[in-house]
Short mmCIF file of C-alpha atoms in Angstrom, two decimals:
data_model
loop_
_atom_site.label_atom_id
_atom_site.label_comp_id
_atom_site.label_asym_id
_atom_site.label_seq_id
_atom_site.Cartn_x
_atom_site.Cartn_y
_atom_site.Cartn_z
CA LEU Y 627 -12.33 3.10 -12.28
CA VAL Y 628 -9.58 3.90 -14.78
CA VAL Y 629 -8.04 7.34 -14.59
CA LEU Y 630 -5.69 8.69 -17.25
CA VAL Y 631 -3.81 11.93 -16.86
CA TYR Y 632 -3.15 13.35 -20.32
CA GLN Y 633 -1.75 16.82 -20.86
CA LEU Y 634 -2.78 17.84 -17.33
CA ILE Y 635 -6.38 16.73 -17.91
CA ILE Y 636 -7.79 13.95 -15.73
CA VAL Y 637 -10.15 11.61 -17.58
CA ILE Y 638 -12.31 9.04 -15.78
CA PHE Y 639 -13.18 6.18 -18.08
CA LYS Y 640 -16.50 4.37 -17.84
CA SER Y 641 -16.00 1.41 -20.16
CA ILE Y 642 -13.30 -0.83 -21.53
CA THR Y 643 -13.50 -2.73 -24.82
CA ILE Y 644 -10.87 -5.12 -26.15
CA TYR Y 645 -10.75 -6.13 -29.82
CA ASN Y 646 -8.57 -8.77 -31.46
CA VAL Y 647 -6.49 -7.85 -34.53
CA LEU Y 648 -9.39 -8.90 -36.79
CA GLY Y 649 -11.67 -6.34 -35.12
CA LYS Y 650 -13.77 -8.86 -33.18
CA ASN Y 651 -14.96 -7.64 -29.78
CA VAL Y 652 -13.49 -10.05 -27.18
CA LEU Y 653 -14.29 -8.09 -23.99
CA ASN Y 654 -16.69 -5.26 -23.24
CA THR Y 655 -17.24 -4.12 -19.67
CA THR Y 656 -18.60 -1.13 -17.79
CA LEU Y 657 -16.52 0.38 -15.01
CA TYR Y 658 -18.01 1.61 -11.77
CA GLU Y 659 -16.64 4.41 -9.60
CA THR Y 660 -15.79 1.96 -6.81
CA GLU Y 661 -13.55 -0.16 -9.07
CA ASN Y 662 -9.84 0.56 -9.19
CA ARG Y 663 -8.77 -2.39 -11.33
CA ILE Y 664 -10.13 -4.82 -13.89
CA SER Y 665 -9.27 -8.45 -14.52
CA ILE Y 666 -8.90 -9.82 -18.02
CA PRO Y 667 -10.37 -13.33 -18.31
CA VAL Y 668 -7.92 -16.17 -18.88
CA SER Y 669 -9.91 -17.10 -21.97
CA ILE Y 670 -8.10 -14.30 -23.84
CA SER Y 671 -5.21 -15.92 -25.70
CA ASN Y 672 -1.70 -14.53 -25.92
CA GLY Y 673 -1.40 -11.96 -28.67
CA VAL Y 674 -1.89 -8.35 -29.64
CA TYR Y 675 -5.22 -6.61 -29.03
CA ILE Y 676 -6.68 -3.13 -29.31
CA LEU Y 677 -7.74 -1.62 -25.98
CA LYS Y 678 -10.38 1.12 -26.09
CA LEU Y 679 -11.18 3.18 -22.98
CA ALA Y 680 -14.29 5.36 -23.19
CA SER Y 681 -15.59 8.22 -21.08
CA ASP Y 682 -18.49 10.61 -21.57
CA LYS Y 683 -16.30 13.06 -23.45
CA THR Y 684 -13.41 11.15 -25.02
CA ASN Y 685 -12.03 7.79 -26.11
CA TYR Y 686 -8.49 6.49 -25.71
CA THR Y 687 -7.22 3.62 -27.88
CA THR Y 688 -3.92 1.77 -27.49
CA ARG Y 689 -2.30 -1.58 -28.20
CA LEU Y 690 -2.52 -4.30 -25.55
CA ILE Y 691 -0.06 -7.22 -25.57
CA VAL Y 692 -1.10 -10.33 -23.65
CA GLU Y 693 1.74 -12.75 -22.86
#
């Protein structure tokens, strides 16, 4: 379960997608209410990625740097 507080609105995200800089989907997972963290597989190389969090009503996209 990923919770983001944005402008006093609490959003509960249901899925996480990670894309590489070329736009290729490298991770797509569904979140369950009992989860409070997610592990990124070691197969993801160091670099910059796009992280997309999705809920029923909104999406949040940000840069993810893996070192």
